[in-house]
XYZ file of C-alpha atoms in Angstrom:
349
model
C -3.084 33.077 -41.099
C -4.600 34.342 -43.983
C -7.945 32.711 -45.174
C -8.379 31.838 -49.012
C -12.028 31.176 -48.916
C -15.463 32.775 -46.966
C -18.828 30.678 -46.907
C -20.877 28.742 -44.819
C -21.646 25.331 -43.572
C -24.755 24.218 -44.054
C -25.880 21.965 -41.058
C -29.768 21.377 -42.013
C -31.261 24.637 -41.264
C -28.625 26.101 -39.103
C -26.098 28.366 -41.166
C -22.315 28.958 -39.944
C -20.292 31.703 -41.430
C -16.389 30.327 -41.977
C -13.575 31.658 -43.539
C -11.009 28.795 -44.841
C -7.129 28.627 -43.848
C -4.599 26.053 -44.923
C -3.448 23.549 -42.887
C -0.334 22.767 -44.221
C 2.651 24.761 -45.196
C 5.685 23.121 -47.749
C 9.100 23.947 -46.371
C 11.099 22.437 -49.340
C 13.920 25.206 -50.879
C 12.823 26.575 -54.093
C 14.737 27.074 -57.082
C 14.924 29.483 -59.905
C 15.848 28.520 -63.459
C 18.724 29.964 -64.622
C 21.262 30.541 -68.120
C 23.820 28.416 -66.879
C 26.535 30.817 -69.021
C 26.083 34.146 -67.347
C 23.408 33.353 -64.299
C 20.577 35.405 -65.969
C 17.556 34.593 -64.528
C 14.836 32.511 -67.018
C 11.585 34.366 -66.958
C 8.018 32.802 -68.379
C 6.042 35.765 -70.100
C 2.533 35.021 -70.919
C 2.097 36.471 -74.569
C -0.700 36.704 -77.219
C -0.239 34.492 -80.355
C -3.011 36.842 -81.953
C -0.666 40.181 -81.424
C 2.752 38.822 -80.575
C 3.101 40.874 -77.106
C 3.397 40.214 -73.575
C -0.285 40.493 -71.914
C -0.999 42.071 -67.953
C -2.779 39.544 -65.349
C -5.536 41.861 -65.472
C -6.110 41.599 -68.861
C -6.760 37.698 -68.709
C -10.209 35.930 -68.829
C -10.638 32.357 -68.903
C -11.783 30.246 -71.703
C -13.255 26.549 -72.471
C -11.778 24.343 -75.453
C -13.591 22.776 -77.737
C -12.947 19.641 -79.304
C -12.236 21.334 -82.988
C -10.131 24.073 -81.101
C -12.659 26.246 -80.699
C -11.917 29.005 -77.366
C -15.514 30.010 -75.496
C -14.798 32.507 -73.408
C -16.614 32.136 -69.406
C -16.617 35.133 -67.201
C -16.189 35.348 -63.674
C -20.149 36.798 -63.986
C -20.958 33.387 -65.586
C -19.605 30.804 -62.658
C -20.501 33.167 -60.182
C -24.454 32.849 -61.293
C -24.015 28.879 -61.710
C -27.253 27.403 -60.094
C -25.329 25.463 -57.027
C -26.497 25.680 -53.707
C -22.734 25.248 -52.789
C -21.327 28.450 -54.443
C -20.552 29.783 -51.341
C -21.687 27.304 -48.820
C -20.054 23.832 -47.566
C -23.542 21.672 -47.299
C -23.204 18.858 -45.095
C -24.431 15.690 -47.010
C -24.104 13.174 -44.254
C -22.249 11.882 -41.289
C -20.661 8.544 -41.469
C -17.460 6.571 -39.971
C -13.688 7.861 -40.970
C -13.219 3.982 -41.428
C -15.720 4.561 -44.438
C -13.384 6.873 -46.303
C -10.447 5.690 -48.493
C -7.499 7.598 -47.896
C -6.976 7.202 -51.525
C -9.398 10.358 -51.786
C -7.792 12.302 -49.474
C -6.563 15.619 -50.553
C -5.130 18.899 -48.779
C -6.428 20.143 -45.417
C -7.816 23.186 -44.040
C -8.948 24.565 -40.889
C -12.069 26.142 -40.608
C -12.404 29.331 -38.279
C -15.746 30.476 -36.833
C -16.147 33.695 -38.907
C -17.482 36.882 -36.406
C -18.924 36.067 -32.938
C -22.537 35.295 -34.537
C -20.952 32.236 -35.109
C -19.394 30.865 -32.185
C -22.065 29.148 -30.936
C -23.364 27.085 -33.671
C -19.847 26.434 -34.541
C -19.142 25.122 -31.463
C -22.163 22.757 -31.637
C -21.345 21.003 -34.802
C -17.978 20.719 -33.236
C -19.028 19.103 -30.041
C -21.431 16.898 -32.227
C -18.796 15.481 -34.315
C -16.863 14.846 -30.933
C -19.781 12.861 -29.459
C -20.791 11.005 -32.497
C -17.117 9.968 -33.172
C -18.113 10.840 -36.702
C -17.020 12.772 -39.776
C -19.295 15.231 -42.201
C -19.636 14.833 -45.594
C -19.946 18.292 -47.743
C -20.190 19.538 -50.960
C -18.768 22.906 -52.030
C -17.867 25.000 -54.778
C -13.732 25.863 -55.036
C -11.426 27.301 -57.831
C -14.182 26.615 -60.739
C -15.515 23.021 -59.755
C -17.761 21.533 -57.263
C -15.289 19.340 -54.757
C -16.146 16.978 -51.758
C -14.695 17.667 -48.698
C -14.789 16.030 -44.968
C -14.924 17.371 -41.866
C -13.340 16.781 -38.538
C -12.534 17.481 -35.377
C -8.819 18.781 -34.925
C -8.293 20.166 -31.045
C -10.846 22.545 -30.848
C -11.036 23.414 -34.442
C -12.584 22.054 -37.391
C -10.500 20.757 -40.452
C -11.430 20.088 -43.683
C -9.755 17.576 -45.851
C -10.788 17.766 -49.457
C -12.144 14.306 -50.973
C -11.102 13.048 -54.585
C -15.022 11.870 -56.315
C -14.861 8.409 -56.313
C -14.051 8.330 -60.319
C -11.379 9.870 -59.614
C -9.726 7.430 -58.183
C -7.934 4.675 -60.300
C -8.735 1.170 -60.633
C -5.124 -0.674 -59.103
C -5.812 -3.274 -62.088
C -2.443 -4.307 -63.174
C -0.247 -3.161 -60.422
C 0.180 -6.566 -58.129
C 2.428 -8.934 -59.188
C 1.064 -11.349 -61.729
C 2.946 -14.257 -60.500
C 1.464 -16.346 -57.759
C 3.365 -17.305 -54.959
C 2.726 -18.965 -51.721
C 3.834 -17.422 -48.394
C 4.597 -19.471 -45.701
C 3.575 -19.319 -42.007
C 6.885 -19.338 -41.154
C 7.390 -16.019 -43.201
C 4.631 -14.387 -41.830
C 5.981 -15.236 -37.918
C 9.146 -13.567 -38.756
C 7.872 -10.841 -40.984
C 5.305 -10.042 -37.747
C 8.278 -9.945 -35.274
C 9.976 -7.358 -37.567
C 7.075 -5.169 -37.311
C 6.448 -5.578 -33.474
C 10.229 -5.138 -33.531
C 10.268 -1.519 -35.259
C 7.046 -0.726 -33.033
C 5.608 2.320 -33.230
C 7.213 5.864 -33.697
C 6.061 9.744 -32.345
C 5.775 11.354 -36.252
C 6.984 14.962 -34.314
C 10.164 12.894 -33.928
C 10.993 12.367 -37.660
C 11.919 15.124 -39.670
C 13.309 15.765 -43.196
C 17.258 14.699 -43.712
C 17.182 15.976 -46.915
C 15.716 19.055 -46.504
C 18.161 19.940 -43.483
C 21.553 18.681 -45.729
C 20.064 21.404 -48.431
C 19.258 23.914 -46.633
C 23.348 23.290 -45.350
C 24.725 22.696 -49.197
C 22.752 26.472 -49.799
C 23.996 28.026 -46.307
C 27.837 26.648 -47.508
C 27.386 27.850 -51.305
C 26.158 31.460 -49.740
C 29.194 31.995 -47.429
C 31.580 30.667 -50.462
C 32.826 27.792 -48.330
C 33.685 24.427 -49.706
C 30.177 21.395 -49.107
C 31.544 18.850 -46.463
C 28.711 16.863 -46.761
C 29.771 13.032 -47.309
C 27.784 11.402 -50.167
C 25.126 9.067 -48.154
C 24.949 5.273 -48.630
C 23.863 4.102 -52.295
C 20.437 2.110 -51.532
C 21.222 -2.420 -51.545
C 19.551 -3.778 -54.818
C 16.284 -5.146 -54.319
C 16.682 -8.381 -55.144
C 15.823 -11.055 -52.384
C 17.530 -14.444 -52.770
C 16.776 -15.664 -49.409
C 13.231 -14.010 -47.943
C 13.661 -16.059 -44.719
C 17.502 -14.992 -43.998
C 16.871 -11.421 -45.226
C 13.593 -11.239 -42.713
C 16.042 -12.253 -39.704
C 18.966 -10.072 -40.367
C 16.227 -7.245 -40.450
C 15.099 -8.246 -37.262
C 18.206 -8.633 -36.008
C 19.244 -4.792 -37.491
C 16.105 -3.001 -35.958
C 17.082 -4.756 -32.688
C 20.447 -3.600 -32.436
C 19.058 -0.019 -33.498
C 17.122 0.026 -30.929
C 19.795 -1.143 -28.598
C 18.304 -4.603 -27.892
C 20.463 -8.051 -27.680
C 19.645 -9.683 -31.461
C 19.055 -12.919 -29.776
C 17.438 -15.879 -31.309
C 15.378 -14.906 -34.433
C 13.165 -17.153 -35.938
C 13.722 -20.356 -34.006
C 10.769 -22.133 -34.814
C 10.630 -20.565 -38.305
C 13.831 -22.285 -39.166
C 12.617 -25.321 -37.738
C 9.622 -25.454 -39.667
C 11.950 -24.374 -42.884
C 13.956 -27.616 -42.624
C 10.520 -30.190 -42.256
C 9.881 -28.309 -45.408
C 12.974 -29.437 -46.963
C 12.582 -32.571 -45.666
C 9.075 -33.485 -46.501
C 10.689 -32.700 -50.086
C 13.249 -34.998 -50.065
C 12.109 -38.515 -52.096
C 14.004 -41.865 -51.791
C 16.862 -42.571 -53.814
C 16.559 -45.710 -56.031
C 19.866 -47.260 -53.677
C 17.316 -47.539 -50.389
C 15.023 -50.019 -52.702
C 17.647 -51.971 -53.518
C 19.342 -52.029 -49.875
C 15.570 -53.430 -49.162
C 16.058 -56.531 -51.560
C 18.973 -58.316 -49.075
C 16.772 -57.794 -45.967
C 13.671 -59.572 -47.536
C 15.565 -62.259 -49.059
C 17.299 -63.135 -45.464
C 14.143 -63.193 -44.147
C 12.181 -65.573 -46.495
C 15.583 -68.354 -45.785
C 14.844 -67.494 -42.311
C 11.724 -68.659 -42.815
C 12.739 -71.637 -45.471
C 15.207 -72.760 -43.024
C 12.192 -72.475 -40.095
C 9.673 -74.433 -41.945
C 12.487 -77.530 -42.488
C 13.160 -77.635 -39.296
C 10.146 -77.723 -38.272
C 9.366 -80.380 -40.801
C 12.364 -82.168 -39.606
C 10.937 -82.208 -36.177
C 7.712 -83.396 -37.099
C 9.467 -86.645 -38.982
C 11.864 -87.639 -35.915
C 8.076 -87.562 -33.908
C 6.821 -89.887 -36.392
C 9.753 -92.288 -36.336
C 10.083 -92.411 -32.766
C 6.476 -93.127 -32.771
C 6.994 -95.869 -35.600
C 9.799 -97.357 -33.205
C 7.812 -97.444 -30.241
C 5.266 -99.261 -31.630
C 7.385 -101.995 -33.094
C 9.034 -102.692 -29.874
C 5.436 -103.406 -28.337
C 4.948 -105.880 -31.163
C 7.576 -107.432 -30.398
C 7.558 -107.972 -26.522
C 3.491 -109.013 -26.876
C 4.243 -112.543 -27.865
C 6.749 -113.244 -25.873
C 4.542 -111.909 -23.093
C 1.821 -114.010 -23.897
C 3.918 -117.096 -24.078
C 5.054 -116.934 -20.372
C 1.412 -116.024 -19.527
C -0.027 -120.021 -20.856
C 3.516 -121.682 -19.152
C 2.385 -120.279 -15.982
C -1.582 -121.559 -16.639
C -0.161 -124.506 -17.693
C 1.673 -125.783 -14.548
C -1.031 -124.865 -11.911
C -3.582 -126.794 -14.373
C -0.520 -129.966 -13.332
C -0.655 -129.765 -10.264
């Protein structure tokens, strides 16, 4: 690899001389803009406005706008002599967690090589320090013009860089969540949880670029002067969800049959707890009050007809009582009489 930057990291008072290499590569096919009538290639010149002409690379400075248009020209002399410690120098500012960066700020990646064998050794210690403290370094350093954050990490045996966006550089997300409010259910969480445990987890060397590899074949096709076989792929489904709940379970039900597993059950209890929704919302129609209305009026003549006889009862006591004591009434005298005939005779005799 070829580096694209020489400096140092600056680890307190301990100095290590690096060169810089990128970590990434883009494989995507390039294309070249062309005069669709004859195939003539379209060419950008840079050109003067002052003289009209075409101007060489090496005959290009740099320049700072004004606000009223105004063009002050800065010389590579003039940033070079800039007053920063981290001209040429990567000065660690701190070590902190990786949980403590947003990936938000998270630009391209370098690796950093240990440049000559002078610096092996303190290479290797900020290295192994990194390792033990399961931390990351936070640096300052001067690249293409401006004065950048990066953070450093451990990568195999190798340092990497990743270059950090300042934090006001970052935008503000206000605006960007929905502004309606909706409620999600427990029931949609269960299911939406099972379609994640369902997908699982994936090795990212297994995924590559479908259509990078159909390009690269519509280009290999086009070259040999052969006809594209490619089939058009699917058109994506519209986005619109009518039902979350069934659309959750057929995705289940999809990444389980992708993955060769039986689609079983999905979402028992969810669709158990979606019908006590509906039918905790279901209010009583005006015909159950009035089906009430018989039932209460049977049972007050129940009761009507209960308390008569009951007050029948009590009167057929009360006569038979009434009878009873007539009939004693009656047989007293009579009783009485046959008492003073009997006194009467042994009184005789």
């Amino acid at each position: 690899m070829r580096s694209i930057w020489n400096g140092n990291i600056s680890f307190g008072l301990v100095s290590i001389p690096i060169k810089m290499y990128p970590a990434t590569e883009d494989h995507s096919v390039s294309f070249r803009q062309v005069h669709t009538k004859d195939g003539g290639r379209i060419r950008y010149r840079k050109v003067c406005e002052l003289e009209d002409k075409q101007i060489d690379a090496d005959e290009i400075g740099k320049a700072y706008e004004d606000a009223d248009g105004t063009l002050i020209p800065i010389t590579d002399e003039d940033l070079a002599h800039l007053p920063l410690p981290t001209t040429r120098a990567l000065e660690i500012q701190a070590f902190v967690s990786a949980a403590d960066i947003d990936p938000l700020q998270m630009g391209d990646a370098y690796y950093l090589g240990a440049n000559g064998p002078a610096a092996a050794k303190p290479y290797a210690l900020l290295r192994e320090a990194l390792k033990r403290s399961e931390k990351v370094a936070i640096t300052k350093y001067a690249h293409r013009g401006r004065e950048r954050l990066g953070m450093l990490r451990v990568v195999g045996d190798a340092i990497a860089m990743h270059r950090l966006l300042w934090p006001d550089e970052v935008r503000n997300p206000v605006g960007v969540a929905p502004k309606e409010k909706v409620t999600v259910r427990e029931a949609e969480l269960d299911l939406a949880d099972t379609l994640m445990n369902t997908l699982g987890e994936v090795d990212l060397n297994q995924l590559h670029d479908e259509y990078q590899e159909a390009l690269d074949a519509l280009v290999a096709a086009k070259m040999t002067g052969a006809t594209p076989t490619a089939e058009p792929g699917e058109a994506p489904a519209g986005a619109q969800v009518v039902d979350l709940m069934a659309a959750l379970r057929d995705s289940v039900r999809s990444a389980r049959a992708a993955r060769g597993e039986e689609a079983g059950e999905v979402g028992e209890a969810a669709e158990a707890e979606e019908e006590e929704a509906a039918e905790a919302t279901v209010h009583p129609l005006p015909t159950r009050k009035k089906a009430a209305a018989p039932a209460k009026k049977a049972a007050a003549t129940k009761k009507k007809g209960a308390e008569k006889a009951g007050a029948a009862k009590t009167a057929a006591k009360t006569a038979a009582k009434t009878a009873a004591k007539k009939a004693a009434a009656k047989k007293a005298p009579a009783k009485k009489q046959a008492t003073g005939k009997r006194a009467s005779g042994r009184t005789a005799s």
